């Protein structure tokens, strides 16, 4: 073990965790804050709470935390135990981002993403996208030789029997080596 945070303390450790502030990416409608209403520790859990509230021109608030500049890893196992939310218009994610350069040149590994609700349209594509509250995805993003965004290695995992990611805690992980990345759901 190189590092872990079990969220046992009374507050989020700001010497490790940074907050993104503002309207950040992907035309997301939430304003990310560092307010305690949007992220806090409760019973040994980091809670990230999205709120429907008008805030600085956005209809929602939430939190996005990262360890940029404080913790960095090359290869190994990276994991998170989490109970995800459920419902329409949510997009919980757990991912890595390279330290050098801008995206996509810096690279990104999506360990877990979930598009909540019963998705009928995503990224401008209509129809059954096999996504929703019981499906997680993982993939990589990087730049090709011309600097254009490329994604690869995308995979999906659907929980059996109609289960939802909000029904229980699950372990989301990757094992990252120089020549491959393997994704895991509950090992």
Tab-separated table of C-alpha atoms in Angstrom:
chain	number	residue	atom	x	y	z
A	1	UNK	CA	0.000	0.000	0.000
A	2	UNK	CA	1.402	3.372	-1.062
A	3	UNK	CA	-1.458	5.614	0.123
A	4	UNK	CA	-5.061	5.455	1.282
A	5	UNK	CA	-7.688	7.715	2.771
A	6	UNK	CA	-10.340	5.990	4.860
A	7	UNK	CA	-12.095	9.288	5.705
A	8	UNK	CA	-11.932	8.570	9.447
A	9	UNK	CA	-11.262	12.156	10.499
A	10	UNK	CA	-13.687	14.933	11.274
A	11	UNK	CA	-13.031	16.760	7.993
A	12	UNK	CA	-11.687	16.282	4.473
A	13	UNK	CA	-7.884	16.467	4.517
A	14	UNK	CA	-7.114	19.584	2.491
A	15	UNK	CA	-3.397	18.798	2.475
A	16	UNK	CA	-4.295	15.918	0.115
A	17	UNK	CA	-7.628	16.800	-1.478
A	18	UNK	CA	-8.144	19.781	-3.814
A	19	UNK	CA	-11.477	21.137	-4.953
A	20	UNK	CA	-12.411	22.135	-8.467
A	21	UNK	CA	-14.436	25.338	-8.313
A	22	UNK	CA	-16.897	26.569	-10.930
A	23	UNK	CA	-18.535	25.278	-14.102
A	24	UNK	CA	-15.746	22.955	-15.195
A	25	UNK	CA	-16.336	20.535	-18.074
A	26	UNK	CA	-18.592	18.732	-20.511
A	27	UNK	CA	-21.360	21.320	-20.306
A	28	UNK	CA	-22.277	19.936	-16.874
A	29	UNK	CA	-25.049	22.032	-15.260
A	30	UNK	CA	-23.605	21.998	-11.727
A	31	UNK	CA	-21.359	24.540	-10.119
A	32	UNK	CA	-18.589	22.742	-8.215
A	33	UNK	CA	-17.925	24.180	-4.757
A	34	UNK	CA	-15.783	23.530	-1.703
A	35	UNK	CA	-18.756	24.249	0.591
A	36	UNK	CA	-19.501	21.770	3.397
A	37	UNK	CA	-23.042	21.440	2.027
A	38	UNK	CA	-21.595	19.689	-1.042
A	39	UNK	CA	-18.828	17.531	0.475
A	40	UNK	CA	-18.264	16.273	3.978
A	41	UNK	CA	-17.308	13.233	6.029
A	42	UNK	CA	-20.057	11.232	7.715
A	43	UNK	CA	-19.578	7.901	9.531
A	44	UNK	CA	-16.265	7.186	7.784
A	45	UNK	CA	-17.598	8.057	4.334
A	46	UNK	CA	-16.798	10.919	2.004
A	47	UNK	CA	-20.199	12.250	0.981
A	48	UNK	CA	-20.475	14.281	-2.227
A	49	UNK	CA	-23.910	15.856	-2.335
A	50	UNK	CA	-25.513	17.447	-5.360
A	51	UNK	CA	-28.141	20.036	-4.563
A	52	UNK	CA	-30.824	21.547	-6.750
A	53	UNK	CA	-30.253	25.218	-5.985
A	54	UNK	CA	-29.542	28.313	-7.996
A	55	UNK	CA	-25.881	29.158	-7.398
A	56	UNK	CA	-23.704	31.545	-9.414
A	57	UNK	CA	-25.839	31.067	-12.516
A	58	UNK	CA	-26.057	27.258	-12.311
A	59	UNK	CA	-29.170	25.234	-11.373
A	60	UNK	CA	-27.201	22.726	-9.236
A	61	UNK	CA	-24.199	22.548	-6.927
A	62	UNK	CA	-21.914	19.608	-6.259
A	63	UNK	CA	-18.261	18.865	-5.473
A	64	UNK	CA	-15.334	17.488	-7.454
A	65	UNK	CA	-12.224	16.526	-5.499
A	66	UNK	CA	-8.779	15.521	-6.750
A	67	UNK	CA	-5.240	14.946	-5.483
A	68	UNK	CA	-3.462	16.870	-8.262
A	69	UNK	CA	-0.063	18.072	-7.087
A	70	UNK	CA	-0.358	16.082	-3.843
A	71	UNK	CA	-0.506	12.397	-4.828
A	72	UNK	CA	0.610	10.822	-8.111
A	73	UNK	CA	1.061	7.206	-9.132
A	74	UNK	CA	2.451	5.318	-12.091
A	75	UNK	CA	1.206	1.726	-12.237
A	76	UNK	CA	-0.275	-0.414	-9.511
A	77	UNK	CA	-3.777	-0.975	-8.185
A	78	UNK	CA	-6.098	1.983	-7.685
A	79	UNK	CA	-9.439	1.333	-6.027
A	80	UNK	CA	-12.438	2.987	-4.440
A	81	UNK	CA	-15.199	1.485	-2.344
A	82	UNK	CA	-18.373	3.473	-2.933
A	83	UNK	CA	-22.126	3.449	-2.882
A	84	UNK	CA	-23.200	5.444	-5.931
A	85	UNK	CA	-26.339	7.564	-6.203
A	86	UNK	CA	-29.228	6.733	-8.492
A	87	UNK	CA	-31.479	8.824	-10.668
A	88	UNK	CA	-31.626	10.812	-13.857
A	89	UNK	CA	-28.959	13.320	-14.887
A	90	UNK	CA	-26.209	12.099	-12.542
A	91	UNK	CA	-22.681	11.246	-13.612
A	92	UNK	CA	-20.512	9.927	-10.764
A	93	UNK	CA	-16.965	9.180	-11.859
A	94	UNK	CA	-13.623	7.977	-10.476
A	95	UNK	CA	-10.673	8.636	-12.784
A	96	UNK	CA	-7.017	9.464	-13.116
A	97	UNK	CA	-5.515	12.336	-15.037
A	98	UNK	CA	-1.899	12.773	-16.058
A	99	UNK	CA	0.187	15.398	-14.306
A	100	UNK	CA	1.906	16.884	-17.357
A	101	UNK	CA	0.302	18.832	-20.161
A	102	UNK	CA	-3.292	19.545	-20.983
A	103	UNK	CA	-6.007	17.014	-21.651
A	104	UNK	CA	-6.005	14.836	-23.759
A	105	UNK	CA	-2.201	14.897	-24.100
A	106	UNK	CA	-1.878	14.245	-20.356
A	107	UNK	CA	-3.972	11.067	-20.618
A	108	UNK	CA	-6.906	9.881	-18.534
A	109	UNK	CA	-8.017	6.523	-17.178
A	110	UNK	CA	-11.703	6.294	-16.296
A	111	UNK	CA	-11.798	3.691	-13.536
A	112	UNK	CA	-15.562	4.023	-13.130
A	113	UNK	CA	-18.248	6.174	-14.668
A	114	UNK	CA	-22.008	5.785	-14.402
A	115	UNK	CA	-24.639	7.752	-16.264
A	116	UNK	CA	-27.678	7.619	-14.013
A	117	UNK	CA	-31.320	7.002	-14.763
A	118	UNK	CA	-32.777	5.262	-17.738
A	119	UNK	CA	-30.647	6.729	-20.496
A	120	UNK	CA	-32.340	7.141	-23.849
A	121	UNK	CA	-29.911	9.661	-25.299
A	122	UNK	CA	-26.256	10.223	-24.521
A	123	UNK	CA	-23.595	12.118	-26.448
A	124	UNK	CA	-26.181	12.906	-29.116
A	125	UNK	CA	-26.972	9.229	-29.844
A	126	UNK	CA	-30.534	8.049	-29.360
A	127	UNK	CA	-31.679	4.550	-28.512
A	128	UNK	CA	-30.681	1.837	-26.064
A	129	UNK	CA	-27.187	2.714	-24.919
A	130	UNK	CA	-27.124	-0.029	-22.273
A	131	UNK	CA	-26.391	2.539	-19.575
A	132	UNK	CA	-28.093	3.630	-16.366
A	133	UNK	CA	-28.089	3.129	-12.591
A	134	UNK	CA	-26.911	-0.486	-12.838
A	135	UNK	CA	-24.140	-0.120	-15.439
A	136	UNK	CA	-20.589	1.145	-14.950
A	137	UNK	CA	-18.033	1.862	-17.648
A	138	UNK	CA	-14.280	2.313	-17.840
A	139	UNK	CA	-11.940	3.463	-20.610
A	140	UNK	CA	-8.817	5.440	-21.494
A	141	UNK	CA	-8.442	8.839	-23.166
A	142	UNK	CA	-5.296	10.142	-24.809
A	143	UNK	CA	-4.033	12.160	-27.786
A	144	UNK	CA	-2.980	10.631	-31.076
A	145	UNK	CA	0.138	11.737	-32.994
A	146	UNK	CA	-1.821	14.779	-34.276
A	147	UNK	CA	-2.960	15.801	-30.798
A	148	UNK	CA	-6.554	14.675	-31.404
A	149	UNK	CA	-8.588	13.009	-28.653
A	150	UNK	CA	-8.792	9.213	-28.837
A	151	UNK	CA	-10.536	6.870	-26.423
A	152	UNK	CA	-9.971	3.166	-26.134
A	153	UNK	CA	-10.376	0.087	-24.043
A	154	UNK	CA	-13.968	0.982	-23.224
A	155	UNK	CA	-15.917	-1.668	-21.392
A	156	UNK	CA	-19.194	-1.928	-19.494
A	157	UNK	CA	-20.344	-3.969	-16.554
A	158	UNK	CA	-24.045	-4.464	-15.833
A	159	UNK	CA	-24.998	-5.590	-12.361
A	160	UNK	CA	-26.990	-8.837	-12.464
A	161	UNK	CA	-30.710	-9.114	-11.774
A	162	UNK	CA	-31.537	-5.451	-12.280
A	163	UNK	CA	-29.456	-4.368	-9.266
A	164	UNK	CA	-28.424	-0.729	-9.018
A	165	UNK	CA	-25.037	0.681	-7.961
A	166	UNK	CA	-26.902	2.530	-5.180
A	167	UNK	CA	-28.169	-0.711	-3.611
A	168	UNK	CA	-24.853	-1.530	-1.885
A	169	UNK	CA	-21.208	-0.569	-1.587
A	170	UNK	CA	-19.037	-1.880	-4.439
A	171	UNK	CA	-15.318	-1.914	-5.136
A	172	UNK	CA	-14.237	-0.184	-8.365
A	173	UNK	CA	-10.590	-0.767	-9.325
A	174	UNK	CA	-7.917	-0.973	-11.997
A	175	UNK	CA	-4.628	-2.798	-12.056
A	176	UNK	CA	-2.302	-0.726	-14.222
A	177	UNK	CA	0.921	-2.092	-15.708
A	178	UNK	CA	3.251	-0.722	-18.394
A	179	UNK	CA	1.565	-2.785	-21.116
A	180	UNK	CA	-2.046	-3.207	-19.940
A	181	UNK	CA	-4.839	-2.007	-17.691
A	182	UNK	CA	-7.403	-4.371	-16.190
A	183	UNK	CA	-10.681	-3.131	-14.712
A	184	UNK	CA	-12.436	-4.746	-11.756
A	185	UNK	CA	-15.907	-4.545	-10.246
A	186	UNK	CA	-15.999	-6.185	-6.786
A	187	UNK	CA	-12.764	-7.977	-7.834
